[in-house]
PDB file of C-alpha atoms in Angstrom:
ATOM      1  CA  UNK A   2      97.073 130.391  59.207  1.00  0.00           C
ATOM      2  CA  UNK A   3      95.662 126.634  58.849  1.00  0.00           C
ATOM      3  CA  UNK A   4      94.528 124.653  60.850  1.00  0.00           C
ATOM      4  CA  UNK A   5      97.474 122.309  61.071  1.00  0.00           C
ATOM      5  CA  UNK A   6      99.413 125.274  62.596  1.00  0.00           C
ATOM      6  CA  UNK A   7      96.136 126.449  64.715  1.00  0.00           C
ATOM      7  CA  UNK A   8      96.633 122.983  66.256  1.00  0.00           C
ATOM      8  CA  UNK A   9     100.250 123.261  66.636  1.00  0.00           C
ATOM      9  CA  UNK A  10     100.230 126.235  68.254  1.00  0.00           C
ATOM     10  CA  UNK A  11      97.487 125.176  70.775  1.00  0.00           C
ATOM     11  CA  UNK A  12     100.148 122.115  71.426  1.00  0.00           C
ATOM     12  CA  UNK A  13     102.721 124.176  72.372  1.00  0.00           C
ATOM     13  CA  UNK A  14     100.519 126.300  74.725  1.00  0.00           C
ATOM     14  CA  UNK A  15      99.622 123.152  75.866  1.00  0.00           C
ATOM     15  CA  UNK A  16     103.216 121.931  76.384  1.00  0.00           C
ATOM     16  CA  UNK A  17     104.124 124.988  78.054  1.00  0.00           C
ATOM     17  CA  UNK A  18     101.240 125.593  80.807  1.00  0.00           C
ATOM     18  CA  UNK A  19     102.213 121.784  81.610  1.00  0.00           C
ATOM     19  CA  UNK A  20     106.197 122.831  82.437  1.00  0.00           C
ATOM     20  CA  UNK A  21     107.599 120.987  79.027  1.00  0.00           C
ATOM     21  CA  UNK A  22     109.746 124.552  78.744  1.00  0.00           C
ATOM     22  CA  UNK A  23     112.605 126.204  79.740  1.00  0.00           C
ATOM     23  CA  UNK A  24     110.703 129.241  81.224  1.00  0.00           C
ATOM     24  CA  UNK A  25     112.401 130.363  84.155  1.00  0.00           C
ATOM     25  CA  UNK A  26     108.958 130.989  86.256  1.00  0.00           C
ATOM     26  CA  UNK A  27     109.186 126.783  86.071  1.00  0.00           C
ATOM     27  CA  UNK A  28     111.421 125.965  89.091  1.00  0.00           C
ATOM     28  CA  UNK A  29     112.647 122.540  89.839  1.00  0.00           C
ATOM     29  CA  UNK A  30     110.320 121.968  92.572  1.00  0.00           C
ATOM     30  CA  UNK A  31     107.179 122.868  89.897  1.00  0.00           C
ATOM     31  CA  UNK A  32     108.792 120.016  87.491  1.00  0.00           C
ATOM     32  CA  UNK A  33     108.982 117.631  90.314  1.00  0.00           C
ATOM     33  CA  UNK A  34     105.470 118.162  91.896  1.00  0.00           C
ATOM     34  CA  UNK A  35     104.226 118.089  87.627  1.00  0.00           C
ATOM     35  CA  UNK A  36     106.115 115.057  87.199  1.00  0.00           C
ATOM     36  CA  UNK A  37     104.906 113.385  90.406  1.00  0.00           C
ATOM     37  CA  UNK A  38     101.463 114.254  89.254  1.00  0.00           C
ATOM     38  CA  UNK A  39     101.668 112.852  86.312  1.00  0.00           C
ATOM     39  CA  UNK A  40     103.042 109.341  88.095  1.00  0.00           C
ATOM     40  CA  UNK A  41     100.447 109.300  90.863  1.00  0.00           C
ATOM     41  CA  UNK A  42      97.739 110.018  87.603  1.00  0.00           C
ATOM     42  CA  UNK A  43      98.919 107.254  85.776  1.00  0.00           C
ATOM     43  CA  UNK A  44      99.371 104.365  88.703  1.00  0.00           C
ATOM     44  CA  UNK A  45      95.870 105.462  89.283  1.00  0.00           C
ATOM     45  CA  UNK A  46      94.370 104.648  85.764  1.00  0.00           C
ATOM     46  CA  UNK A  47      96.035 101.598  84.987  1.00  0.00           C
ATOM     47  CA  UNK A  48      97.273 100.135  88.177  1.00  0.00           C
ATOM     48  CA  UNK A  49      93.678 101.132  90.047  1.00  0.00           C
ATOM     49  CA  UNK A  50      91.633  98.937  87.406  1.00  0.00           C
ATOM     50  CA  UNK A  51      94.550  95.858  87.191  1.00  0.00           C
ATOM     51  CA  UNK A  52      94.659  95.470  90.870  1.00  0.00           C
ATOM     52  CA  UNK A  53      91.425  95.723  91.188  1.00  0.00           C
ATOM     53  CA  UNK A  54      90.752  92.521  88.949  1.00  0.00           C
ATOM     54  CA  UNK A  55      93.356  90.965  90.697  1.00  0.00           C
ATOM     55  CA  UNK A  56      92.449  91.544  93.939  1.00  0.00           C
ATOM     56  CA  UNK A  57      88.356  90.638  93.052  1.00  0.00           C
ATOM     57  CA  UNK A  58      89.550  87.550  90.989  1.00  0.00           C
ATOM     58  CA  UNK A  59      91.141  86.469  94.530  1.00  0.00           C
ATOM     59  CA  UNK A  60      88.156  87.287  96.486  1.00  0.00           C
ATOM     60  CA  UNK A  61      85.902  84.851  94.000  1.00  0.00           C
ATOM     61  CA  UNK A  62      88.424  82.174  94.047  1.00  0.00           C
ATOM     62  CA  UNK A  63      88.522  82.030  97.880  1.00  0.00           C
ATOM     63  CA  UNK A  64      84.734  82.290  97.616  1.00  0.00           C
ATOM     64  CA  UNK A  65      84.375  79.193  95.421  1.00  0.00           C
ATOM     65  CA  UNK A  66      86.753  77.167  97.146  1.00  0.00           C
ATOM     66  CA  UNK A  67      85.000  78.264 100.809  1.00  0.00           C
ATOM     67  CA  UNK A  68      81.352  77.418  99.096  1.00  0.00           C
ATOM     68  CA  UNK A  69      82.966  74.267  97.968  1.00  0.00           C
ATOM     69  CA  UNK A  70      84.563  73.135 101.131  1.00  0.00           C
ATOM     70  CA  UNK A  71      81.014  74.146 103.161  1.00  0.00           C
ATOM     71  CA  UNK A  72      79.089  72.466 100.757  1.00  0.00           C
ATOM     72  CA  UNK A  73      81.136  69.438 101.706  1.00  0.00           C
ATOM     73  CA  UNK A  74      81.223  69.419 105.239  1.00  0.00           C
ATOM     74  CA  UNK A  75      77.392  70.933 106.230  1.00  0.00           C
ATOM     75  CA  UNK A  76      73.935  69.378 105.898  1.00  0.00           C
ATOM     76  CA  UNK A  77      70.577  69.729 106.473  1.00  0.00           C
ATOM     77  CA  UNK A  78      68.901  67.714 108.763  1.00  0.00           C
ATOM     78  CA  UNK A  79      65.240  67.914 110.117  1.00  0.00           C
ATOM     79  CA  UNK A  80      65.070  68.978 113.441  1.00  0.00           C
ATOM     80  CA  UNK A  81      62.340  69.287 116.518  1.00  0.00           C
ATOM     81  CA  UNK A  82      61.635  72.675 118.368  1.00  0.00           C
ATOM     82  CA  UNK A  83      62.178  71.410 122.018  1.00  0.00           C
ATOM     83  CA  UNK A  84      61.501  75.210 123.301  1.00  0.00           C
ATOM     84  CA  UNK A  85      61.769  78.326 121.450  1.00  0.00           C
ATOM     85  CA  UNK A  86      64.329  81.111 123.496  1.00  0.00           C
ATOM     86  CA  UNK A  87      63.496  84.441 124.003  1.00  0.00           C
ATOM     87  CA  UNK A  88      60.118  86.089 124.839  1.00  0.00           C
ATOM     88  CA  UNK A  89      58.857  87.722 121.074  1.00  0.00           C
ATOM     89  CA  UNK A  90      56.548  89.689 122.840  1.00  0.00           C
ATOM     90  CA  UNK A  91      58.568  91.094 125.521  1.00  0.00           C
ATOM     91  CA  UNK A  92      59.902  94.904 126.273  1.00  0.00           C
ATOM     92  CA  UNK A  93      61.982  96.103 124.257  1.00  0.00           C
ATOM     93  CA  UNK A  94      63.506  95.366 120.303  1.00  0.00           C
ATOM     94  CA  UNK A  95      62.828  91.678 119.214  1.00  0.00           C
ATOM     95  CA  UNK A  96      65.169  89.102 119.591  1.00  0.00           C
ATOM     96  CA  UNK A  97      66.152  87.218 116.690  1.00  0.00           C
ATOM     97  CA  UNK A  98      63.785  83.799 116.486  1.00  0.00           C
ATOM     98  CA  UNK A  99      66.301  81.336 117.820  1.00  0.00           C
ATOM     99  CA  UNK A 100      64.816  77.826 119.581  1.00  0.00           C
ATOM    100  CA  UNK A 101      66.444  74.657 121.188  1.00  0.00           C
ATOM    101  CA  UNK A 102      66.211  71.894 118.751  1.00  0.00           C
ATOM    102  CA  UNK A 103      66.129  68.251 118.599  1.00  0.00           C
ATOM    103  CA  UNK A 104      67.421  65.770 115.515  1.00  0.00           C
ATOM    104  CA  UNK A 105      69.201  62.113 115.137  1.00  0.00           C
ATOM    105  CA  UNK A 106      72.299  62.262 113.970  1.00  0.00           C
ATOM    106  CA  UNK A 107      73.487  59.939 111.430  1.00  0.00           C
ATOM    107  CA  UNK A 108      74.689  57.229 114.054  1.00  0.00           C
ATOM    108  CA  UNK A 109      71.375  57.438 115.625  1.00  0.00           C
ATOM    109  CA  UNK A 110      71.963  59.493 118.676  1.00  0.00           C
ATOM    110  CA  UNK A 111      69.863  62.177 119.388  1.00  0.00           C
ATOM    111  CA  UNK A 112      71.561  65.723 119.403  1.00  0.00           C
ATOM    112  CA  UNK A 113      70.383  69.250 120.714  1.00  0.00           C
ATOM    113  CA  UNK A 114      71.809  72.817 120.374  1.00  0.00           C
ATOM    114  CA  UNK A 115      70.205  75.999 119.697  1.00  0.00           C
ATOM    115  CA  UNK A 116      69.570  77.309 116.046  1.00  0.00           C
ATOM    116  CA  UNK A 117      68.776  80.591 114.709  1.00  0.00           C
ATOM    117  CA  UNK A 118      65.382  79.896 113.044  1.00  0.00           C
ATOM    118  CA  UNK A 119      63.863  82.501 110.492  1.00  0.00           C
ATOM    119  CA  UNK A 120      60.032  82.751 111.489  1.00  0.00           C
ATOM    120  CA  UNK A 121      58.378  81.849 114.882  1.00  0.00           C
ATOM    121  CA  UNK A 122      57.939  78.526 116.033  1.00  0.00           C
ATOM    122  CA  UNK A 123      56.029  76.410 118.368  1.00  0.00           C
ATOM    123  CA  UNK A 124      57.314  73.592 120.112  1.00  0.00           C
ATOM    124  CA  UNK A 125      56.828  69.991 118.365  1.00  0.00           C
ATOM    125  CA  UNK A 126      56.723  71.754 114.730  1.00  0.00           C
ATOM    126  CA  UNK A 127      59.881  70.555 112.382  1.00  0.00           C
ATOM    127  CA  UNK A 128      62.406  72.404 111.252  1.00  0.00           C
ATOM    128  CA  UNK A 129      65.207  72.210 108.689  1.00  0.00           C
ATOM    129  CA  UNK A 130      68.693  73.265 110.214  1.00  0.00           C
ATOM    130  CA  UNK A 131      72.486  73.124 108.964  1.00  0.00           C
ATOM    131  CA  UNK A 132      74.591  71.317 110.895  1.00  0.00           C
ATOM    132  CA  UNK A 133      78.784  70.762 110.490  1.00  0.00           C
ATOM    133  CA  UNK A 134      80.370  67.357 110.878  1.00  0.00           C
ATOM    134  CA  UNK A 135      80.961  67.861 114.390  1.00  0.00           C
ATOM    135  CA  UNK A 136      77.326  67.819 114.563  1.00  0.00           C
ATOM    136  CA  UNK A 137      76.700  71.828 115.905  1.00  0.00           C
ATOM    137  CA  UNK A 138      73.965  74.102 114.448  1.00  0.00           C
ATOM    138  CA  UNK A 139      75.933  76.493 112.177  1.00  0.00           C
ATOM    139  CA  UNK A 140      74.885  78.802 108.612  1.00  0.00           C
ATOM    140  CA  UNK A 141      73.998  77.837 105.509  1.00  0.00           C
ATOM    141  CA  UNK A 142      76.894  77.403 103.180  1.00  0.00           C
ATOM    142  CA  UNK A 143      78.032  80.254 101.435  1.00  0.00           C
ATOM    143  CA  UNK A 144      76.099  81.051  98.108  1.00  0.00           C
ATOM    144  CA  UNK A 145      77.429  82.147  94.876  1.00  0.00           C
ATOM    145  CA  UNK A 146      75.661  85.350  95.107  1.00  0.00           C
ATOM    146  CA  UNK A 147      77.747  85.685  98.288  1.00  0.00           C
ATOM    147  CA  UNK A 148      80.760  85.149  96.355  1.00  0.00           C
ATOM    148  CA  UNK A 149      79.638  87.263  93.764  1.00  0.00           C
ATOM    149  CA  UNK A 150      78.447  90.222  95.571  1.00  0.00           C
ATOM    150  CA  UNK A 151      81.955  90.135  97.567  1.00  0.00           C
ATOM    151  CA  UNK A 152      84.054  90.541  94.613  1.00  0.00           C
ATOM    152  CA  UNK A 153      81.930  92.999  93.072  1.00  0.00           C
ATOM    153  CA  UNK A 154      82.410  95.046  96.294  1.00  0.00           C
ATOM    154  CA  UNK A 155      86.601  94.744  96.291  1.00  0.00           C
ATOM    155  CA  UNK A 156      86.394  95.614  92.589  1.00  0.00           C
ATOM    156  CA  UNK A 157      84.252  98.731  93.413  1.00  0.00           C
ATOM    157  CA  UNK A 158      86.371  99.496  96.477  1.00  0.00           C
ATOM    158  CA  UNK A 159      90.260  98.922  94.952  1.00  0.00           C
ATOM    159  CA  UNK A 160      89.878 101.945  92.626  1.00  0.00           C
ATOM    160  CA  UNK A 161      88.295 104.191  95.468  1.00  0.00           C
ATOM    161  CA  UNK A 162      90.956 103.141  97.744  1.00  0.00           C
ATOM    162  CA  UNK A 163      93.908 103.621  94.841  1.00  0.00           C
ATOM    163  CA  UNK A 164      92.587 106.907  93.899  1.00  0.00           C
ATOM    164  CA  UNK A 165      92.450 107.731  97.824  1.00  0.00           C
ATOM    165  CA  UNK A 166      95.871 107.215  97.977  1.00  0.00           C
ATOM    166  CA  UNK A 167      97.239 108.708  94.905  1.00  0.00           C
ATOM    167  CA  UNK A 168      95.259 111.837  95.808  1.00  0.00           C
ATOM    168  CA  UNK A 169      97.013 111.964  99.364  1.00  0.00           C
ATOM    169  CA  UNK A 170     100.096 111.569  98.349  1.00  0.00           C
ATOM    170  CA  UNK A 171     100.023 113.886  95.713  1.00  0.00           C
ATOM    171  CA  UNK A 172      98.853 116.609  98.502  1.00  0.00           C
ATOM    172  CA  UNK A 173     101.106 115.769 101.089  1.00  0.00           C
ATOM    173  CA  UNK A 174     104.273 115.895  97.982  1.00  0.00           C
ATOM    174  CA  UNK A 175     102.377 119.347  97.151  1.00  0.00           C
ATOM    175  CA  UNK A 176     102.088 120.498 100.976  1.00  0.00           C
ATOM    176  CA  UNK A 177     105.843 119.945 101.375  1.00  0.00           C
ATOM    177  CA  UNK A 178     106.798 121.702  98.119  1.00  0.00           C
ATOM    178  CA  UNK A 179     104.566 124.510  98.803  1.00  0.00           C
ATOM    179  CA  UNK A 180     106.377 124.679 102.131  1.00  0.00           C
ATOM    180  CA  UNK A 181     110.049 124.880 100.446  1.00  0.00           C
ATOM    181  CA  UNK A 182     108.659 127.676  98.034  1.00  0.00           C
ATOM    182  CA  UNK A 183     107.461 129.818 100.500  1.00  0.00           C
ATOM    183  CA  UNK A 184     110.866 129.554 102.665  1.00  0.00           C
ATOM    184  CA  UNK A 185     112.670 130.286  99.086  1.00  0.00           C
ATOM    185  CA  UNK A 186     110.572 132.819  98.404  1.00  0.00           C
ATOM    186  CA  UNK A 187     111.141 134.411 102.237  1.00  0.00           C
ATOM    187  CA  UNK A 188     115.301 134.267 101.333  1.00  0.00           C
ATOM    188  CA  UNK A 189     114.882 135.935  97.861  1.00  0.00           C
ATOM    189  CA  UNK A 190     112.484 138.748  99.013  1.00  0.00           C
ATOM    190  CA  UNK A 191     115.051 139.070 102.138  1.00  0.00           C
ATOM    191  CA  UNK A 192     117.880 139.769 100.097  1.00  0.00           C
ATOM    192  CA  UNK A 193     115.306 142.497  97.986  1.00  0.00           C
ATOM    193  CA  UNK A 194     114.444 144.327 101.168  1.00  0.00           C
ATOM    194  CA  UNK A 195     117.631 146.046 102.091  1.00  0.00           C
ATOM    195  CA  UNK A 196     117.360 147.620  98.746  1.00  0.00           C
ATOM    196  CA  UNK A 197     113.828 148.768  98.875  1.00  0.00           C
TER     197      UNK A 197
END
C-alpha cells in the first residue's frame, strides 16, 4: 500500500470517528451535539479574535477622544498648602496625602479645595494641581498609556470571555442531549427487559 492510500485511509477513519458516516451507533442527537461543536469551535476562532479588535479599537478611540477632550478642559496651576488633612502618623493604615490648597484663578480670585497630593507636604510649600474649568481640584488627564493599557486589556479579555461562552454553551447543549439519551436509552432497554 502507498502512502497516498495510507493517508486516505487515515481520512476516512478520521471522517468516521467525527460522525461524517452512516453508522447506525451515530444517532441524530450525536450529529447535532458534533455539528454544534463544530459551530461553537469556529465562532470561537474567528469571531473571538474579530470582535476582539473591534471591541479594543472602540476602547482606544473613546480613549483618544476622552484624553483629547481632558486635555482641553484641565490645567495645571500652582497652588499653596493652606493645611495638609489627615494625621500621617496616626493609628492605623495611612491616609492618602491629601491637603487644602490655595491658587488664583485666571480672573484673579483666589480659590481653595482639597487635592490629593503624592508626597507629604508642609504648609506654605507650592504645589502643582489639575484643576477643570469650573475651577475644582480633579486628575490628571488621561494618558495614552491609559488608553493603551485599556485596550490591550479588552483585547486580552474578548477571547477569554468568547471562549467562556462557547464552552458553556456547548456543555449545557451536551448536558441536555446527554439527558435525552439516557431517557432513550431507559425506553429501549424497557422494551428488552420483558424478554430477558
Amino acid at each position: 500500500m502507498g502512502r497516498f492510500e495510507a493517508l486516505l485511509g487515515r481520512l476516512n477513519r478520521r471522517r468516521r470517528v467525527l460522525g461524517f458516516c452512516r453508522s447506525g451507533l451515530w444517532r441524530a442527537e450525536d450529529r447535532v451535539q458534533l455539528a454544534a461543536g463544530v459551530v461553537l469551535f469556529m465562532l470561537f476562532v474567528i469571531a473571538g479574535p474579530v470582535g476582539a479588535g473591534f471591541a479594543a479599537h472602540a476602547v482606544y478611540d473613546a480613549g483618544v477622544r476622552a484624553e483629547q477632550h481632558q486635555k482641553a478642559t484641565r490645567r495645571q496651576v500652582t497652588a499653596t498648602v493652606v493645611r495638609p488633612m489627615g494625621d500621617p502618623d496616626g493609628p492605623g493604615p495611612a491616609p492618602p496625602r491629601t491637603a487644602v490648597v490655595s491658587w488664583t484663578d485666571p480672573g484673579g480670585g483666589r480659590r481653595s479645595a482639597g487635592a490629593l497630593l503624592g508626597l507629604r507636604h508642609r504648609t506654605g510649600e507650592t504645589v502643582r494641581v489639575w484643576v477643570d474649568r469650573s475651577g475644582r481640584t480633579t486628575h490628571p488627564p488621561q494618558s495614552r498609556s491609559t488608553t493603551g493599557l485599556r485596550a490591550t486589556i479588552v483585547l486580552v479579555t474578548v477571547p477569554i470571555l468568547a471562549g467562556a461562552l462557547a464552552l458553556t454553551l456547548h456543555r449545557l447543549l451536551r448536558a441536555g442531549l446527554d439527558r435525552f439519551r439516557y431517557r432513550r436509552w431507559d425506553r429501549e432497554i424497557s422494551h428488552l427487559t420483558p424478554h430477558l
